[in-house]
Short mmCIF file of C-alpha atoms in Angstrom, two decimals:
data_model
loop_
_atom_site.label_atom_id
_atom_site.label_comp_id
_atom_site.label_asym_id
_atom_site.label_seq_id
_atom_site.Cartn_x
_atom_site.Cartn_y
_atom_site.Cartn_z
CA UNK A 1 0.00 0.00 0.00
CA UNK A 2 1.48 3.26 -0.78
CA UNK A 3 1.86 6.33 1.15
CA UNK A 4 -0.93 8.97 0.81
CA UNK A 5 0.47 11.88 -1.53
CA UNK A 6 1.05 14.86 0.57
CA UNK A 7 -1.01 17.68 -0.10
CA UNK A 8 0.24 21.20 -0.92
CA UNK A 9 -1.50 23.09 2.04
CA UNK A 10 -1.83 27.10 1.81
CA UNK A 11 1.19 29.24 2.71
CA UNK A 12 -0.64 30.65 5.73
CA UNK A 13 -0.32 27.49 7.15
CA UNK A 14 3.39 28.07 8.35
CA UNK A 15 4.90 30.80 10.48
CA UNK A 16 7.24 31.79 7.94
CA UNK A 17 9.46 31.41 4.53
CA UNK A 18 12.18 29.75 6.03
CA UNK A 19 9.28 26.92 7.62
CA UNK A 20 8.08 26.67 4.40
CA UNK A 21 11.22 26.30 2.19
CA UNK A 22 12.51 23.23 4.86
CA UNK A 23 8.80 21.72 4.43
CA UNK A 24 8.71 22.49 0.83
CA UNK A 25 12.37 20.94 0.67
CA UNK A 26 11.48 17.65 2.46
CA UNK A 27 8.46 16.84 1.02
CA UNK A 28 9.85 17.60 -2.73
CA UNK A 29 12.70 15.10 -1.93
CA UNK A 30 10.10 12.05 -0.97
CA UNK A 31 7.79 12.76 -3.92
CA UNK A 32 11.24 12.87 -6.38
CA UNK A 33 12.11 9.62 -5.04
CA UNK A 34 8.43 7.77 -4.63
CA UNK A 35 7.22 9.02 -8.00
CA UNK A 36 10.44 8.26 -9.94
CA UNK A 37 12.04 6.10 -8.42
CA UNK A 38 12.74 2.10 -8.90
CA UNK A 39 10.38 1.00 -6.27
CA UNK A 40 7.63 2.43 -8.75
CA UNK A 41 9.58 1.66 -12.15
CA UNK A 42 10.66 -2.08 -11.75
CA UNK A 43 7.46 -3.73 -10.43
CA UNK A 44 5.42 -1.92 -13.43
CA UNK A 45 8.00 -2.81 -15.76
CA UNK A 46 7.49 -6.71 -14.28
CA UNK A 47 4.15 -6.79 -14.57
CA UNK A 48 4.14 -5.70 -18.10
CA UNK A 49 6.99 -8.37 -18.77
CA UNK A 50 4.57 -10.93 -17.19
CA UNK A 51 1.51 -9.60 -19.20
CA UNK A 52 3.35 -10.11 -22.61
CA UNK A 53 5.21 -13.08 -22.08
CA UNK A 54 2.07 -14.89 -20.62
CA UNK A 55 -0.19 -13.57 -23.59
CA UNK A 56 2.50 -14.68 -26.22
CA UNK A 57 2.97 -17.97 -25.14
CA UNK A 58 -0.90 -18.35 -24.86
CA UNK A 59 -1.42 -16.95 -28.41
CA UNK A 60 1.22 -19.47 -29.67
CA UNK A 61 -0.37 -22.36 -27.99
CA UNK A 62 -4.08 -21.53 -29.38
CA UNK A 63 -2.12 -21.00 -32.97
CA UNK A 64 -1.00 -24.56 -32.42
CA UNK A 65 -4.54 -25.77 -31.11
CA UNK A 66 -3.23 -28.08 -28.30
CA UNK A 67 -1.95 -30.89 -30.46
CA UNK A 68 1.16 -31.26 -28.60
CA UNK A 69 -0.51 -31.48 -24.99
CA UNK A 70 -4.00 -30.45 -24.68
CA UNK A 71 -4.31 -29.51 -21.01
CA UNK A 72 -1.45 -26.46 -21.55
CA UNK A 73 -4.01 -24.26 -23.69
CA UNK A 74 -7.03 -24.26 -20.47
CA UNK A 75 -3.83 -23.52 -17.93
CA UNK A 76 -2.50 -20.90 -20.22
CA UNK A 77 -5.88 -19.06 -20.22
CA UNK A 78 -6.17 -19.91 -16.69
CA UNK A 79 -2.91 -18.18 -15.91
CA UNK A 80 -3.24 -15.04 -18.67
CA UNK A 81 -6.87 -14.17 -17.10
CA UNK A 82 -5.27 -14.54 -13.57
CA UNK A 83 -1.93 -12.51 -14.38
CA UNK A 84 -4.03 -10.06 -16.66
CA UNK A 85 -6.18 -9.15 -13.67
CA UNK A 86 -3.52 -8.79 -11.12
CA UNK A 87 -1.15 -7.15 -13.77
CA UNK A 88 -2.94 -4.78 -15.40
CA UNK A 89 -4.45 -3.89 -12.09
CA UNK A 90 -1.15 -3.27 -10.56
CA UNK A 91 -0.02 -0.96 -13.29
CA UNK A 92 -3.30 0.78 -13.91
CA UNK A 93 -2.44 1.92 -9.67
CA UNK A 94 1.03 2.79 -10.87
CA UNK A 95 0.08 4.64 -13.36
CA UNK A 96 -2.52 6.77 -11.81
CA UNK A 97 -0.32 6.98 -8.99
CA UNK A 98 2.36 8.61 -10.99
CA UNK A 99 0.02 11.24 -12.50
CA UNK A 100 -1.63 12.37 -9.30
CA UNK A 101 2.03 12.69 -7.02
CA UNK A 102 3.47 14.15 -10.65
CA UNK A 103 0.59 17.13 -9.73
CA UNK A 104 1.23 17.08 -6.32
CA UNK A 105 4.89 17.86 -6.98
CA UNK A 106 4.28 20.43 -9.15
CA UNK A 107 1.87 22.22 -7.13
CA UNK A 108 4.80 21.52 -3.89
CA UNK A 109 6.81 23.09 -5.96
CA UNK A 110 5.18 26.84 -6.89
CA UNK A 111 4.27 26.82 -3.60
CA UNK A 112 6.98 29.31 -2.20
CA UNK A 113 5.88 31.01 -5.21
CA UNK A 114 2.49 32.28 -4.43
CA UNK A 115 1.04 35.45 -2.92
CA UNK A 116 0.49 34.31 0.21
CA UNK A 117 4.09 33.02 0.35
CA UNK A 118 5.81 36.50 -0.74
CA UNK A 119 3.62 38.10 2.29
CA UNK A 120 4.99 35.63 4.88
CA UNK A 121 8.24 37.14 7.15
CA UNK A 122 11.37 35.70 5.83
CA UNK A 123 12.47 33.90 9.19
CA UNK A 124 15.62 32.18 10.19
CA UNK A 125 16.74 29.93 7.22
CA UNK A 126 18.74 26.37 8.18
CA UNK A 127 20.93 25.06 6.05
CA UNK A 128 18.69 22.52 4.48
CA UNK A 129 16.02 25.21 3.26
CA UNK A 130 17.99 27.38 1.01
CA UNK A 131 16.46 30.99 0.61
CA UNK A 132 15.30 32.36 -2.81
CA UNK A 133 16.16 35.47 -4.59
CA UNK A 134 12.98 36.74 -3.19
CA UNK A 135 13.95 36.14 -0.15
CA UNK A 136 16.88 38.23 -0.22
CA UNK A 137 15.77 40.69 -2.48
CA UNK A 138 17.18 43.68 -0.64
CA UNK A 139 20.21 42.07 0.85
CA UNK A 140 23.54 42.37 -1.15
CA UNK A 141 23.96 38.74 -1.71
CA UNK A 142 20.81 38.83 -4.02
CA UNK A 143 22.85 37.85 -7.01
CA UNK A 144 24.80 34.53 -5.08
CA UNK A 145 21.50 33.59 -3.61
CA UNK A 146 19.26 33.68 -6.59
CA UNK A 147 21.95 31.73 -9.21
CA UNK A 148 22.37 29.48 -6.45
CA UNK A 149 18.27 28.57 -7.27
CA UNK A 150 18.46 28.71 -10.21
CA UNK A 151 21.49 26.08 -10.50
CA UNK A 152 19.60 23.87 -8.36
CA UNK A 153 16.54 24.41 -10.40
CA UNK A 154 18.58 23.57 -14.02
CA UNK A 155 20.43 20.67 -11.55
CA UNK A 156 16.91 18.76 -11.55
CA UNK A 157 16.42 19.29 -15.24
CA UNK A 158 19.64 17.97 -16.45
CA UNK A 159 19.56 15.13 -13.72
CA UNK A 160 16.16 13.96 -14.34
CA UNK A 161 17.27 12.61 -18.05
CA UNK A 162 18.70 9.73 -16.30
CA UNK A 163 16.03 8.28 -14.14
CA UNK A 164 14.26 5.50 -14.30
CA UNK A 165 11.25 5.88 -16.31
CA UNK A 166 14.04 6.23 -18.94
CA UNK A 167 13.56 1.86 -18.98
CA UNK A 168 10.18 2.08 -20.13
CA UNK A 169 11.32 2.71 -24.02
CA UNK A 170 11.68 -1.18 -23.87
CA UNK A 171 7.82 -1.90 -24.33
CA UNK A 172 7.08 1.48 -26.26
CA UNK A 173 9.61 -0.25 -28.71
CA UNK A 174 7.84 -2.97 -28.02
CA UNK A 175 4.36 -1.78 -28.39
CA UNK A 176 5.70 0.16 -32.09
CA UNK A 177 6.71 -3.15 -33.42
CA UNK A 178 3.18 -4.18 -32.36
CA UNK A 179 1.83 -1.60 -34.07
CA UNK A 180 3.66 -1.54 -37.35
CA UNK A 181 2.46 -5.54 -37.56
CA UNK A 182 -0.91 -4.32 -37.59
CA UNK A 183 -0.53 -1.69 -40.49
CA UNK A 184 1.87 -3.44 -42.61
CA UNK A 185 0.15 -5.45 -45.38
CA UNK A 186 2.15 -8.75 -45.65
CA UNK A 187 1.45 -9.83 -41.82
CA UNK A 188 -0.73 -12.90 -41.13
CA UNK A 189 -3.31 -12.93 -38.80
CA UNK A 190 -1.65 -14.54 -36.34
CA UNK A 191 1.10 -11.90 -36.42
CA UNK A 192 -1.79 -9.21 -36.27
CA UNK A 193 -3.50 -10.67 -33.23
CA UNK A 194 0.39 -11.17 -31.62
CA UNK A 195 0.72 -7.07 -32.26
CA UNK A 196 -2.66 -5.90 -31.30
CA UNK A 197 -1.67 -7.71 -28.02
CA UNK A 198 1.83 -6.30 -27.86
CA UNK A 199 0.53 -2.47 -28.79
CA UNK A 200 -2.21 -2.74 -25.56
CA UNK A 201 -0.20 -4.78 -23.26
CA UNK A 202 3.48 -2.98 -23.79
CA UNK A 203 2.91 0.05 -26.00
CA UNK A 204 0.16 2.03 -24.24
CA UNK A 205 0.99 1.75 -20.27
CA UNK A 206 4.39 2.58 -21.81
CA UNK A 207 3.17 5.63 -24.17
CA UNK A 208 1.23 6.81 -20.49
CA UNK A 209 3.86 6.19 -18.65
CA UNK A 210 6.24 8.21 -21.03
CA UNK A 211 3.64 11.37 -21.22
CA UNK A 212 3.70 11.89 -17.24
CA UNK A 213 7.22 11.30 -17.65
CA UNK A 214 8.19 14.22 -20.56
CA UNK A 215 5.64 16.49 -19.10
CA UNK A 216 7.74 16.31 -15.66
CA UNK A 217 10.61 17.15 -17.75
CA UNK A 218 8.97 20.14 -19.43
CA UNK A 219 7.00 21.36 -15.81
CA UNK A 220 10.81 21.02 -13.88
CA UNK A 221 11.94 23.52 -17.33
CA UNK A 222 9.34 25.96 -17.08
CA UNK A 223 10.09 25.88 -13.22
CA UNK A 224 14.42 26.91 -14.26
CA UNK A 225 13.34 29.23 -16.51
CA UNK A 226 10.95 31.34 -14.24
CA UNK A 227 13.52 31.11 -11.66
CA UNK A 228 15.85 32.58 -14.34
CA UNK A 229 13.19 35.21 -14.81
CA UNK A 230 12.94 35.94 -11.50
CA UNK A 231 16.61 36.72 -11.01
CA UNK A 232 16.83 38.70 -13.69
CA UNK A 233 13.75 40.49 -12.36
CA UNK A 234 14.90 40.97 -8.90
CA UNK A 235 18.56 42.43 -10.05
CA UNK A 236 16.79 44.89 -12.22
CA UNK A 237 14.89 45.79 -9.62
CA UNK A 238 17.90 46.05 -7.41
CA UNK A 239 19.52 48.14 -10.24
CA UNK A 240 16.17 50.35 -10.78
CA UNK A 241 16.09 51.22 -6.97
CA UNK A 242 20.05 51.99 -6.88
CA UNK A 243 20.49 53.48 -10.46
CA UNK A 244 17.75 55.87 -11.58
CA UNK A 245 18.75 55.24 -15.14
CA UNK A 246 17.16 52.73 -17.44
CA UNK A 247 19.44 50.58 -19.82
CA UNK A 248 18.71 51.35 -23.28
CA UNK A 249 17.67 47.62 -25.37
CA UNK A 250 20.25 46.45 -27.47
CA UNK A 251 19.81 45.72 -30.93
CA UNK A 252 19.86 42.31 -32.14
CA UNK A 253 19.98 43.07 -35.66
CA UNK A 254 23.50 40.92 -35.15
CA UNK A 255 22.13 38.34 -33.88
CA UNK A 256 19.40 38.08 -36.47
CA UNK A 257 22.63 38.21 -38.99
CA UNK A 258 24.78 35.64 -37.50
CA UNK A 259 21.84 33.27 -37.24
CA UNK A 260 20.94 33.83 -40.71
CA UNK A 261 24.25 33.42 -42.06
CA UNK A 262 24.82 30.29 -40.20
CA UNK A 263 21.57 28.60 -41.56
CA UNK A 264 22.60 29.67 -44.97
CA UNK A 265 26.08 27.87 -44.11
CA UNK A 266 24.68 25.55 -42.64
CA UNK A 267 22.30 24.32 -45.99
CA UNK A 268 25.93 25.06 -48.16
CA UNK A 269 27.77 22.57 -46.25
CA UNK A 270 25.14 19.66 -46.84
CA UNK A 271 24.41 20.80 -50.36
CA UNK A 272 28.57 20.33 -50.42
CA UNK A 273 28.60 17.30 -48.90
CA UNK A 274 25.38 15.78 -50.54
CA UNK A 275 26.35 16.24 -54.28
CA UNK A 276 23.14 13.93 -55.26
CA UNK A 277 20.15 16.64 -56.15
CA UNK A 278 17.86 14.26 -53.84
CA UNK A 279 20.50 14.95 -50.89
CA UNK A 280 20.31 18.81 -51.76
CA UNK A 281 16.79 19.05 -51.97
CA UNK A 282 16.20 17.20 -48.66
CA UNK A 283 18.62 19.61 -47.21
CA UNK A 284 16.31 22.43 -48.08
CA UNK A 285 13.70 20.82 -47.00
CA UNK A 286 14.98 20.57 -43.78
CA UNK A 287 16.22 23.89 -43.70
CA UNK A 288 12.89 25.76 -44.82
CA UNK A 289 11.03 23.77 -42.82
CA UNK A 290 13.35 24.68 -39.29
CA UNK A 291 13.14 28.26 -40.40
CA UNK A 292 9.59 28.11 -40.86
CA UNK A 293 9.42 26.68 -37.55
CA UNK A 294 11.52 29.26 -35.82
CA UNK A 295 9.66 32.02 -37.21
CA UNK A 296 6.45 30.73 -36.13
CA UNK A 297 7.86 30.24 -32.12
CA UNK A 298 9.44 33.87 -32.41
CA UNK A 299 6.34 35.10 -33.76
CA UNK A 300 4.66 33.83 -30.76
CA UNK A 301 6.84 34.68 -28.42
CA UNK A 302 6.46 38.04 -29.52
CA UNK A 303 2.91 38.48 -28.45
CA UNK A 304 3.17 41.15 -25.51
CA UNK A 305 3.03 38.62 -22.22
CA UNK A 306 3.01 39.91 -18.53
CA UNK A 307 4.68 38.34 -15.63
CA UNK A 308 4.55 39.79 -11.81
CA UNK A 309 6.14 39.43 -8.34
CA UNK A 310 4.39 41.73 -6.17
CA UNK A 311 3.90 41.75 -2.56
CA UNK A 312 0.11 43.37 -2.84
CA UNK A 313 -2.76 41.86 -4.35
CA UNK A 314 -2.72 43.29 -7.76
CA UNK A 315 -0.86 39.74 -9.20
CA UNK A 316 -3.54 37.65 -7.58
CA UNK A 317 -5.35 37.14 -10.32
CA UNK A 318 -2.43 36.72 -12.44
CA UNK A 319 -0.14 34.30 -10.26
CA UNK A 320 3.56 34.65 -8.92
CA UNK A 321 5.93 34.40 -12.46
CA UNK A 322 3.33 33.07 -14.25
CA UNK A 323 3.20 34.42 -17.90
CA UNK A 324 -0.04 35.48 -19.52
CA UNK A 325 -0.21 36.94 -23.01
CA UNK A 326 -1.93 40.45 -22.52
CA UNK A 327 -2.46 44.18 -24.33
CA UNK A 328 -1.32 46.92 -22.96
CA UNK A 329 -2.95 50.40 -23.56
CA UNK A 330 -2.07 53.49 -22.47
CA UNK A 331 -4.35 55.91 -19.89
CA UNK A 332 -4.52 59.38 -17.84
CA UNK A 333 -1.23 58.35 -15.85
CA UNK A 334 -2.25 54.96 -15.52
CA UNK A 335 -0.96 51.84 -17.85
CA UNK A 336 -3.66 49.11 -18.18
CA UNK A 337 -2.39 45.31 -18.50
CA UNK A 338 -5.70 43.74 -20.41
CA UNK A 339 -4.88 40.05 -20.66
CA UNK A 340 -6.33 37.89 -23.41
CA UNK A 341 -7.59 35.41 -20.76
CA UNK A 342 -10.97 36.92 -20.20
CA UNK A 343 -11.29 35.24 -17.05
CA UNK A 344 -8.18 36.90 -15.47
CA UNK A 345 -8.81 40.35 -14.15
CA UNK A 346 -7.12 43.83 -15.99
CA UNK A 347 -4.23 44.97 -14.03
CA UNK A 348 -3.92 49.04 -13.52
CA UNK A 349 -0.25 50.10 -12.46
CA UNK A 350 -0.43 54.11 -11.76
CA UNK A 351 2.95 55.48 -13.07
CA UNK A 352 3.08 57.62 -10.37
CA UNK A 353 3.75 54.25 -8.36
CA UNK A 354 6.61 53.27 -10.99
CA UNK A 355 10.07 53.59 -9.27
CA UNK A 356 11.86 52.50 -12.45
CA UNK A 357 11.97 51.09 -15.82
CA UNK A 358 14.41 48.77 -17.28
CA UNK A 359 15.07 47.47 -20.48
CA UNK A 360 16.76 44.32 -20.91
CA UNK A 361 16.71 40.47 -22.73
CA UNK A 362 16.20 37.70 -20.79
CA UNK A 363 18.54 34.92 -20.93
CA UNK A 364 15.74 32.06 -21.39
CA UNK A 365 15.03 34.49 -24.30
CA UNK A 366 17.72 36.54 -25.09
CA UNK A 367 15.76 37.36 -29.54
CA UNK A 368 12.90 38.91 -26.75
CA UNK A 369 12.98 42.44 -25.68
CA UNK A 370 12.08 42.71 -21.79
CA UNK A 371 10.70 45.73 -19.98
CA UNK A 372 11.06 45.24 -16.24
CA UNK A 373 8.72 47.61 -14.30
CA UNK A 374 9.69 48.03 -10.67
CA UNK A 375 6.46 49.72 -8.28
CA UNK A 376 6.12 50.76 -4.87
CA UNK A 377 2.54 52.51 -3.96
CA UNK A 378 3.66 53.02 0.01
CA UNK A 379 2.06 49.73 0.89
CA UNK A 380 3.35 46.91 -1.31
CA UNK A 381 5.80 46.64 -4.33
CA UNK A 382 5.86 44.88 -7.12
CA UNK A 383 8.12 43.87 -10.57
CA UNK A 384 6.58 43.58 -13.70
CA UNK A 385 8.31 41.48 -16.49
CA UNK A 386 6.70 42.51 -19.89
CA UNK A 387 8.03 41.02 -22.95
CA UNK A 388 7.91 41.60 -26.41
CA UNK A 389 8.67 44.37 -28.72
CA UNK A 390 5.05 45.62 -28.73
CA UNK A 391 5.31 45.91 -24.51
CA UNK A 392 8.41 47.47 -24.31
CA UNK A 393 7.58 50.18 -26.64
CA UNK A 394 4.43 50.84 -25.22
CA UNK A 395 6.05 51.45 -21.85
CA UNK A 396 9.50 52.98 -23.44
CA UNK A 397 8.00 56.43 -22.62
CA UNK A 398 6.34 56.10 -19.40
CA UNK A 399 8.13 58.51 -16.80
CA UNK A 400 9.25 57.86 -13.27
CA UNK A 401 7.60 59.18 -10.74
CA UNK A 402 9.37 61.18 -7.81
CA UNK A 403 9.46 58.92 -4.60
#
């Protein structure tokens, strides 16, 4: 019987940052190891063994209709309904046991993150509950602190690659060869029946198995790059409130060069290479079809999006870090943050609240153009991450107010 999944509780529910980074800490640990760990891995990946190599050996004994001993085809059905039941049982569990403690991590995980967690008091840190850049926003070791998260957020990225759900491309494998004996032409029906059975017993738990899997992967990215965000946020804001003067944005017309010129070497090289006209033309193909694909992700990455640390209310609605694509417009001393999510509320940010404006290019980003907006209204402060050419233009001219 497992252990029930531990469930994120609100940050109100500890005394302070440093009690919740330690309990955040812990519990992340035991979900990292109970969720992708061997314990869960192996006896999945023996149940599935037993599943296959029970159903093939029945499948070859009905093909053979019992002529060689005819009490082995009742015990072979005997034993695949008994080992079906308890197998697919057992993995079905696994499965869905994987999926919900993959959530719970990922909620675990944001939860220093959240509104109520930036209003908590920062408390006395131990050495197992490392403090965040928010944390030490206003201290002088804000850089140290926050690339120390951040390495330990791209540490469980580049260590997760290695884990073991990585065994379960064994019956996808599996389950594809099943699959491409049901589409290919020449098979028998035997051979169709033995791949049908291979694609639901191997490929499918395996293809499941593999989505919670990848989207872990791309949850513990997003989760590196908004901590990169975040430090890049909080040393503007640093900057903002110790510099008056806003960088200007660099160009990166050069960049758009060099990365043109190297796709155009790139294509000469193969064309080079690849004498044969088919070799050339596939080349192209290639190569128009990664531009095409570029263009479309800068293209959307372009679309004015919003992100906000505050420690007021006003990013309720919109979440800690989270990104939301918005439009920005322009009133009586007052710039309006519309999102496109008609369920999330406008945001209003008085520029006679704005302490600074900085220009900059993130490093998860660096083609994008970033405006970082840095607020105080007497009671709470706040950064503002807009991105885009279209946001940073719109709030190029906005003028500091006096303190």
């Amino acid at each position: 019987m497992t252990d029930p999944v531990p469930l994120a509780p609100d940050a109100t529910a500890f005394t302070d940052r440093a009690h919740l980074r330690a309990e955040q800490r812990r519990v992340l640990r035991h979900l990292d190891r109970t969720t992708w760990g061997w314990r869960r891995v192996l006896p999945m990946l023996g149940w599935l063994a037993a599943l296959w190599l029970v159903a093939l050996v029945t499948g070859l004994a009905l093909s053979d209709g019992g002529r060689e001993s005819p009490l082995l085809v009742p015990f072979l059905l005997v034993a695949c309904a008994v080992v079906g039941w308890f197998g697919i049982r057992a993995v079905a569990r696994g499965l869905a046991a994987t999926r919900r403690e993959a959530a719970a991590i990922e909620r675990w995980r944001h939860l220093d993150r959240s509104v109520d967690a930036r209003r908590l008091p920062t408390g006395a840190f131990a050495e197992d509950a490392d403090p965040t850049g928010w944390d030490r926003r206003d201290e002088p070791d804000l850089a140290r602190v926050a690339a120390a998260v951040e390495a330990h957020e791209l540490a469980q990225v580049t260590g997760f690659a290695a884990r073991a759900p990585q065994l379960f491309v064994v019956p996808w494998v599996l389950g594809l060869v099943g699959f491409f004996a049901l589409v290919v032409p020449s098979m028998t029906t035997t051979q169709r029946v033995g791949g049908a059975l291979t694609l639901l017993l191997l490929g499918v738990p395996a293809t499941i198995a593999w989505s919670s899997y990848f989207r872990e992967v791309l949850r513990r990215q997003r989760g590196a790059n908004a901590r990169v965000v975040e430090r890049v946020a909080l040393l503007a804001r640093q900057r903002v409130l110790g510099a008056p003067e806003p960088l200007p944005v660099r160009s990166d017309v050069l960049t758009r060069v060099v990365t043109l010129l190297a796709m155009l070497g790139f294509a000469g090289v193969l064309a080079a290479v690849n004498a044969d006209r088919e070799a050339a033309l596939v080349a192209a193909a290639t190569l128009v079809a990664a531009a095409l694909a570029t263009a479309a992700g800068v293209a959307w990455a372009y679309r004015p999006r919003v992100r906000a640390w505050c420690t007021g209310p006003a990013d309720a609605g919109l979440g800690v870090g989270a990104h939301h694509r918005v439009r920005i417009e322009r009133g009586d001393g007052v710039l309006r943050l519309q999102p496109v999510d008609e369920r999330l509320p406008p945001v209003d940010l008085p520029l006679s609240t704005v302490r600074g404006i900085e220009t900059l290019r993130l490093p998860v980003f660096p083609w994008l153009p970033a405006a970082v907006i840095v607020t105080d209204d007497g009671s709470a402060d706040g950064i503002w991450v807009l991105t885009g050419p279209g946001a940073v233009a719109a709030v190029a001219d906005a003028e500091r107010a006096p303190r």
